[in-house]
Amino acid sequence: AQTVTQSQPEMSVQEAETVTLSCTYDTSESNYYLFWYKQPPSRQMILVIRQEAYKQQNATENRFSVNFQKAAKSFSLKISDSQLGDTAMYFCASQHQGGSEKLVFGKGTKLTVNP
Amino acid sequence: SAVISQKPSRDICQRGTSLTIQCQVDSQVTMMFWYRQQPGQSLTLIATANQGSEATYESGFVIDKFPISRPNLTFSTLTVSNMSPEDSSIYLCSVEPSGRNIQYFGAGTRLSVL
């Protein structure tokens, strides 16, 4: 079974600053993927970043990067130069490798970027 | 990526009625997924819909309550049957294009049951 835990229900950051969202997970599989999705008030789920568990290098996408600690089963998201448009719910998710497997989501972190 | 159109975007329904939600994709995909997001909660998978076969339901979800159709590789419907206020949620469909290992989501249907 997979579980994903996000321990920060809410966070806030000032515009242009950096914030880190935490996520831990548990899985019995050796091959899996990890994701961060963003859900703004429009409720559209938007993929932020993806990490393949077999890759040691941390994934980056522009201002978004992850700190993937496989042994600790930790997968945090760092947002640099925060922008007002980053205000949203952020969900961490895991997926077993194999193609077309379900996503298991954490409870989410509500991030507010203040001007 | 994939472009997903989900209809309706929102609806208000009476207790005891049924609502069918449509999900249309701009490319052929093998698997489509239906998730439920209860108010203030995370997403939970309802079922996986594979074209040409019966949908596979997660524990706690049954076909009589959430019948799914998958008539072709670009379209699926989810019906919420005999609704009660507890069914008030956002329902989202997602697809995973072959070989991508990334799921793309529709904009969701916000359902309120009175």
PDB file of C-alpha atoms in Angstrom, chain A:
ATOM      1  CA  ALA A   1       0.000   0.000   0.000  1.00  0.00           C
ATOM      2  CA  GLN A   2       1.050   3.552  -0.643  1.00  0.00           C
ATOM      3  CA  THR A   3       0.649   6.446   1.773  1.00  0.00           C
ATOM      4  CA  VAL A   4       1.545  10.097   1.374  1.00  0.00           C
ATOM      5  CA  THR A   5       1.751  12.526   4.276  1.00  0.00           C
ATOM      6  CA  GLN A   6       1.848  16.301   4.147  1.00  0.00           C
ATOM      7  CA  SER A   7       2.271  17.677   7.650  1.00  0.00           C
ATOM      8  CA  GLN A   8       1.782  21.360   6.858  1.00  0.00           C
ATOM      9  CA  PRO A   9      -1.907  22.196   6.336  1.00  0.00           C
ATOM     10  CA  GLU A  10      -1.151  25.855   5.607  1.00  0.00           C
ATOM     11  CA  MET A  11       1.865  27.987   4.840  1.00  0.00           C
ATOM     12  CA  SER A  12       2.473  31.553   3.811  1.00  0.00           C
ATOM     13  CA  VAL A  13       5.394  33.355   2.198  1.00  0.00           C
ATOM     14  CA  GLN A  14       6.195  36.858   1.087  1.00  0.00           C
ATOM     15  CA  GLU A  15       6.410  37.570  -2.595  1.00  0.00           C
ATOM     16  CA  ALA A  16       9.921  36.973  -4.013  1.00  0.00           C
ATOM     17  CA  GLU A  17      10.960  34.795  -1.064  1.00  0.00           C
ATOM     18  CA  THR A  18      11.564  31.047  -0.970  1.00  0.00           C
ATOM     19  CA  VAL A  19       9.325  28.457   0.637  1.00  0.00           C
ATOM     20  CA  THR A  20       9.631  24.702   1.116  1.00  0.00           C
ATOM     21  CA  LEU A  21       6.678  22.330   1.345  1.00  0.00           C
ATOM     22  CA  SER A  22       7.201  18.968   3.026  1.00  0.00           C
ATOM     23  CA  CYS A  23       6.056  15.524   1.975  1.00  0.00           C
ATOM     24  CA  THR A  24       6.839  12.036   3.204  1.00  0.00           C
ATOM     25  CA  TYR A  25       5.633   8.824   1.642  1.00  0.00           C
ATOM     26  CA  ASP A  26       5.664   5.108   2.154  1.00  0.00           C
ATOM     27  CA  THR A  27       5.638   2.359  -0.418  1.00  0.00           C
ATOM     28  CA  SER A  28       6.755  -1.228  -0.654  1.00  0.00           C
ATOM     29  CA  GLU A  29       7.658  -0.841  -4.311  1.00  0.00           C
ATOM     30  CA  SER A  30      11.183  -0.155  -5.507  1.00  0.00           C
ATOM     31  CA  ASN A  31      10.112   1.624  -8.674  1.00  0.00           C
ATOM     32  CA  TYR A  32       7.738   4.549  -8.413  1.00  0.00           C
ATOM     33  CA  TYR A  33       7.155   8.172  -9.314  1.00  0.00           C
ATOM     34  CA  LEU A  34       6.558  11.182  -7.121  1.00  0.00           C
ATOM     35  CA  PHE A  35       4.683  14.305  -8.094  1.00  0.00           C
ATOM     36  CA  TRP A  36       3.707  17.730  -6.923  1.00  0.00           C
ATOM     37  CA  TYR A  37       0.416  19.053  -8.248  1.00  0.00           C
ATOM     38  CA  LYS A  38      -0.938  22.550  -7.795  1.00  0.00           C
ATOM     39  CA  GLN A  39      -4.658  23.303  -7.460  1.00  0.00           C
ATOM     40  CA  PRO A  40      -5.511  27.018  -7.621  1.00  0.00           C
ATOM     41  CA  PRO A  41      -9.000  28.271  -6.747  1.00  0.00           C
ATOM     42  CA  SER A  42     -10.071  27.405 -10.290  1.00  0.00           C
ATOM     43  CA  ARG A  43      -9.680  23.777  -9.043  1.00  0.00           C
ATOM     44  CA  GLN A  44      -7.723  22.701 -12.132  1.00  0.00           C
ATOM     45  CA  MET A  45      -5.040  20.216 -11.074  1.00  0.00           C
ATOM     46  CA  ILE A  46      -1.759  21.291 -12.639  1.00  0.00           C
ATOM     47  CA  LEU A  47       1.407  19.221 -12.646  1.00  0.00           C
ATOM     48  CA  VAL A  48       4.274  21.149 -11.089  1.00  0.00           C
ATOM     49  CA  ILE A  49       7.087  18.620 -11.099  1.00  0.00           C
ATOM     50  CA  ARG A  50       7.786  14.905 -11.331  1.00  0.00           C
ATOM     51  CA  GLN A  51      10.565  12.756  -9.870  1.00  0.00           C
ATOM     52  CA  GLU A  52      11.471   9.236 -10.921  1.00  0.00           C
ATOM     53  CA  ALA A  53      12.576   7.238  -7.894  1.00  0.00           C
ATOM     54  CA  TYR A  54      15.448   5.544  -9.707  1.00  0.00           C
ATOM     55  CA  LYS A  55      17.022   8.906 -10.498  1.00  0.00           C
ATOM     56  CA  GLN A  56      19.263  10.346  -7.811  1.00  0.00           C
ATOM     57  CA  GLN A  57      19.303  13.799  -9.348  1.00  0.00           C
ATOM     58  CA  ASN A  58      16.637  16.118  -7.985  1.00  0.00           C
ATOM     59  CA  ALA A  59      14.107  17.334 -10.545  1.00  0.00           C
ATOM     60  CA  THR A  60      13.854  21.046 -11.317  1.00  0.00           C
ATOM     61  CA  GLU A  61      11.371  23.096 -13.321  1.00  0.00           C
ATOM     62  CA  ASN A  62      12.252  26.776 -13.470  1.00  0.00           C
ATOM     63  CA  ARG A  63      11.510  28.174  -9.976  1.00  0.00           C
ATOM     64  CA  PHE A  64      10.413  24.786  -8.653  1.00  0.00           C
ATOM     65  CA  SER A  65      12.791  22.139  -7.386  1.00  0.00           C
ATOM     66  CA  VAL A  66      12.568  19.092  -5.178  1.00  0.00           C
ATOM     67  CA  ASN A  67      14.725  17.578  -2.479  1.00  0.00           C
ATOM     68  CA  PHE A  68      14.292  13.842  -2.931  1.00  0.00           C
ATOM     69  CA  GLN A  69      15.676  11.751  -0.089  1.00  0.00           C
ATOM     70  CA  LYS A  70      14.897   8.156  -1.050  1.00  0.00           C
ATOM     71  CA  ALA A  71      16.198   6.480   2.104  1.00  0.00           C
ATOM     72  CA  ALA A  72      14.199   8.851   4.286  1.00  0.00           C
ATOM     73  CA  LYS A  73      11.187   8.652   1.927  1.00  0.00           C
ATOM     74  CA  SER A  74      11.046  12.404   1.829  1.00  0.00           C
ATOM     75  CA  PHE A  75      10.080  14.572  -1.149  1.00  0.00           C
ATOM     76  CA  SER A  76       9.943  18.302  -0.448  1.00  0.00           C
ATOM     77  CA  LEU A  77       9.128  21.066  -2.917  1.00  0.00           C
ATOM     78  CA  LYS A  78      11.055  24.326  -2.954  1.00  0.00           C
ATOM     79  CA  ILE A  79       9.542  27.354  -4.627  1.00  0.00           C
ATOM     80  CA  SER A  80      11.998  30.148  -5.287  1.00  0.00           C
ATOM     81  CA  ASP A  81      11.133  33.772  -6.021  1.00  0.00           C
ATOM     82  CA  SER A  82       7.516  33.157  -4.975  1.00  0.00           C
ATOM     83  CA  GLN A  83       4.879  34.890  -7.060  1.00  0.00           C
ATOM     84  CA  LEU A  84       1.282  35.807  -6.260  1.00  0.00           C
ATOM     85  CA  GLY A  85       0.158  33.276  -8.855  1.00  0.00           C
ATOM     86  CA  ASP A  86       1.734  30.506  -6.792  1.00  0.00           C
ATOM     87  CA  THR A  87      -1.083  30.843  -4.266  1.00  0.00           C
ATOM     88  CA  ALA A  88      -2.842  27.460  -4.368  1.00  0.00           C
ATOM     89  CA  MET A  89      -3.253  24.079  -2.728  1.00  0.00           C
ATOM     90  CA  TYR A  90      -0.241  21.878  -3.330  1.00  0.00           C
ATOM     91  CA  PHE A  91      -0.636  18.123  -3.334  1.00  0.00           C
ATOM     92  CA  CYS A  92       2.154  15.591  -3.132  1.00  0.00           C
ATOM     93  CA  ALA A  93       1.391  12.275  -4.845  1.00  0.00           C
ATOM     94  CA  SER A  94       3.004   8.930  -5.509  1.00  0.00           C
ATOM     95  CA  GLN A  95       2.456   6.378  -8.245  1.00  0.00           C
ATOM     96  CA  HIS A  96       3.781   2.883  -8.680  1.00  0.00           C
ATOM     97  CA  GLN A  97       5.723   2.415 -11.865  1.00  0.00           C
ATOM     98  CA  GLY A  98       4.115   0.174 -14.438  1.00  0.00           C
ATOM     99  CA  GLY A  99       1.965   2.423 -16.512  1.00  0.00           C
ATOM    100  CA  SER A 100      -1.500   3.729 -15.809  1.00  0.00           C
ATOM    101  CA  GLU A 101      -1.332   3.211 -12.079  1.00  0.00           C
ATOM    102  CA  LYS A 102      -3.411   5.291  -9.710  1.00  0.00           C
ATOM    103  CA  LEU A 103      -2.088   8.378  -7.981  1.00  0.00           C
ATOM    104  CA  VAL A 104      -2.163   8.419  -4.183  1.00  0.00           C
ATOM    105  CA  PHE A 105      -2.366  11.956  -2.833  1.00  0.00           C
ATOM    106  CA  GLY A 106      -1.463  13.623   0.434  1.00  0.00           C
ATOM    107  CA  LYS A 107      -3.957  15.907   2.159  1.00  0.00           C
ATOM    108  CA  GLY A 108      -2.425  19.016   0.673  1.00  0.00           C
ATOM    109  CA  THR A 109      -0.779  22.231   1.829  1.00  0.00           C
ATOM    110  CA  LYS A 110      -2.516  25.539   1.298  1.00  0.00           C
ATOM    111  CA  LEU A 111       0.125  28.073   0.239  1.00  0.00           C
ATOM    112  CA  THR A 112      -0.562  31.783   0.328  1.00  0.00           C
ATOM    113  CA  VAL A 113       1.868  34.220  -1.253  1.00  0.00           C
ATOM    114  CA  ASN A 114       1.541  37.676   0.285  1.00  0.00           C
ATOM    115  CA  PRO A 115       2.388  40.894  -1.555  1.00  0.00           C
TER     116      PRO A 115
END
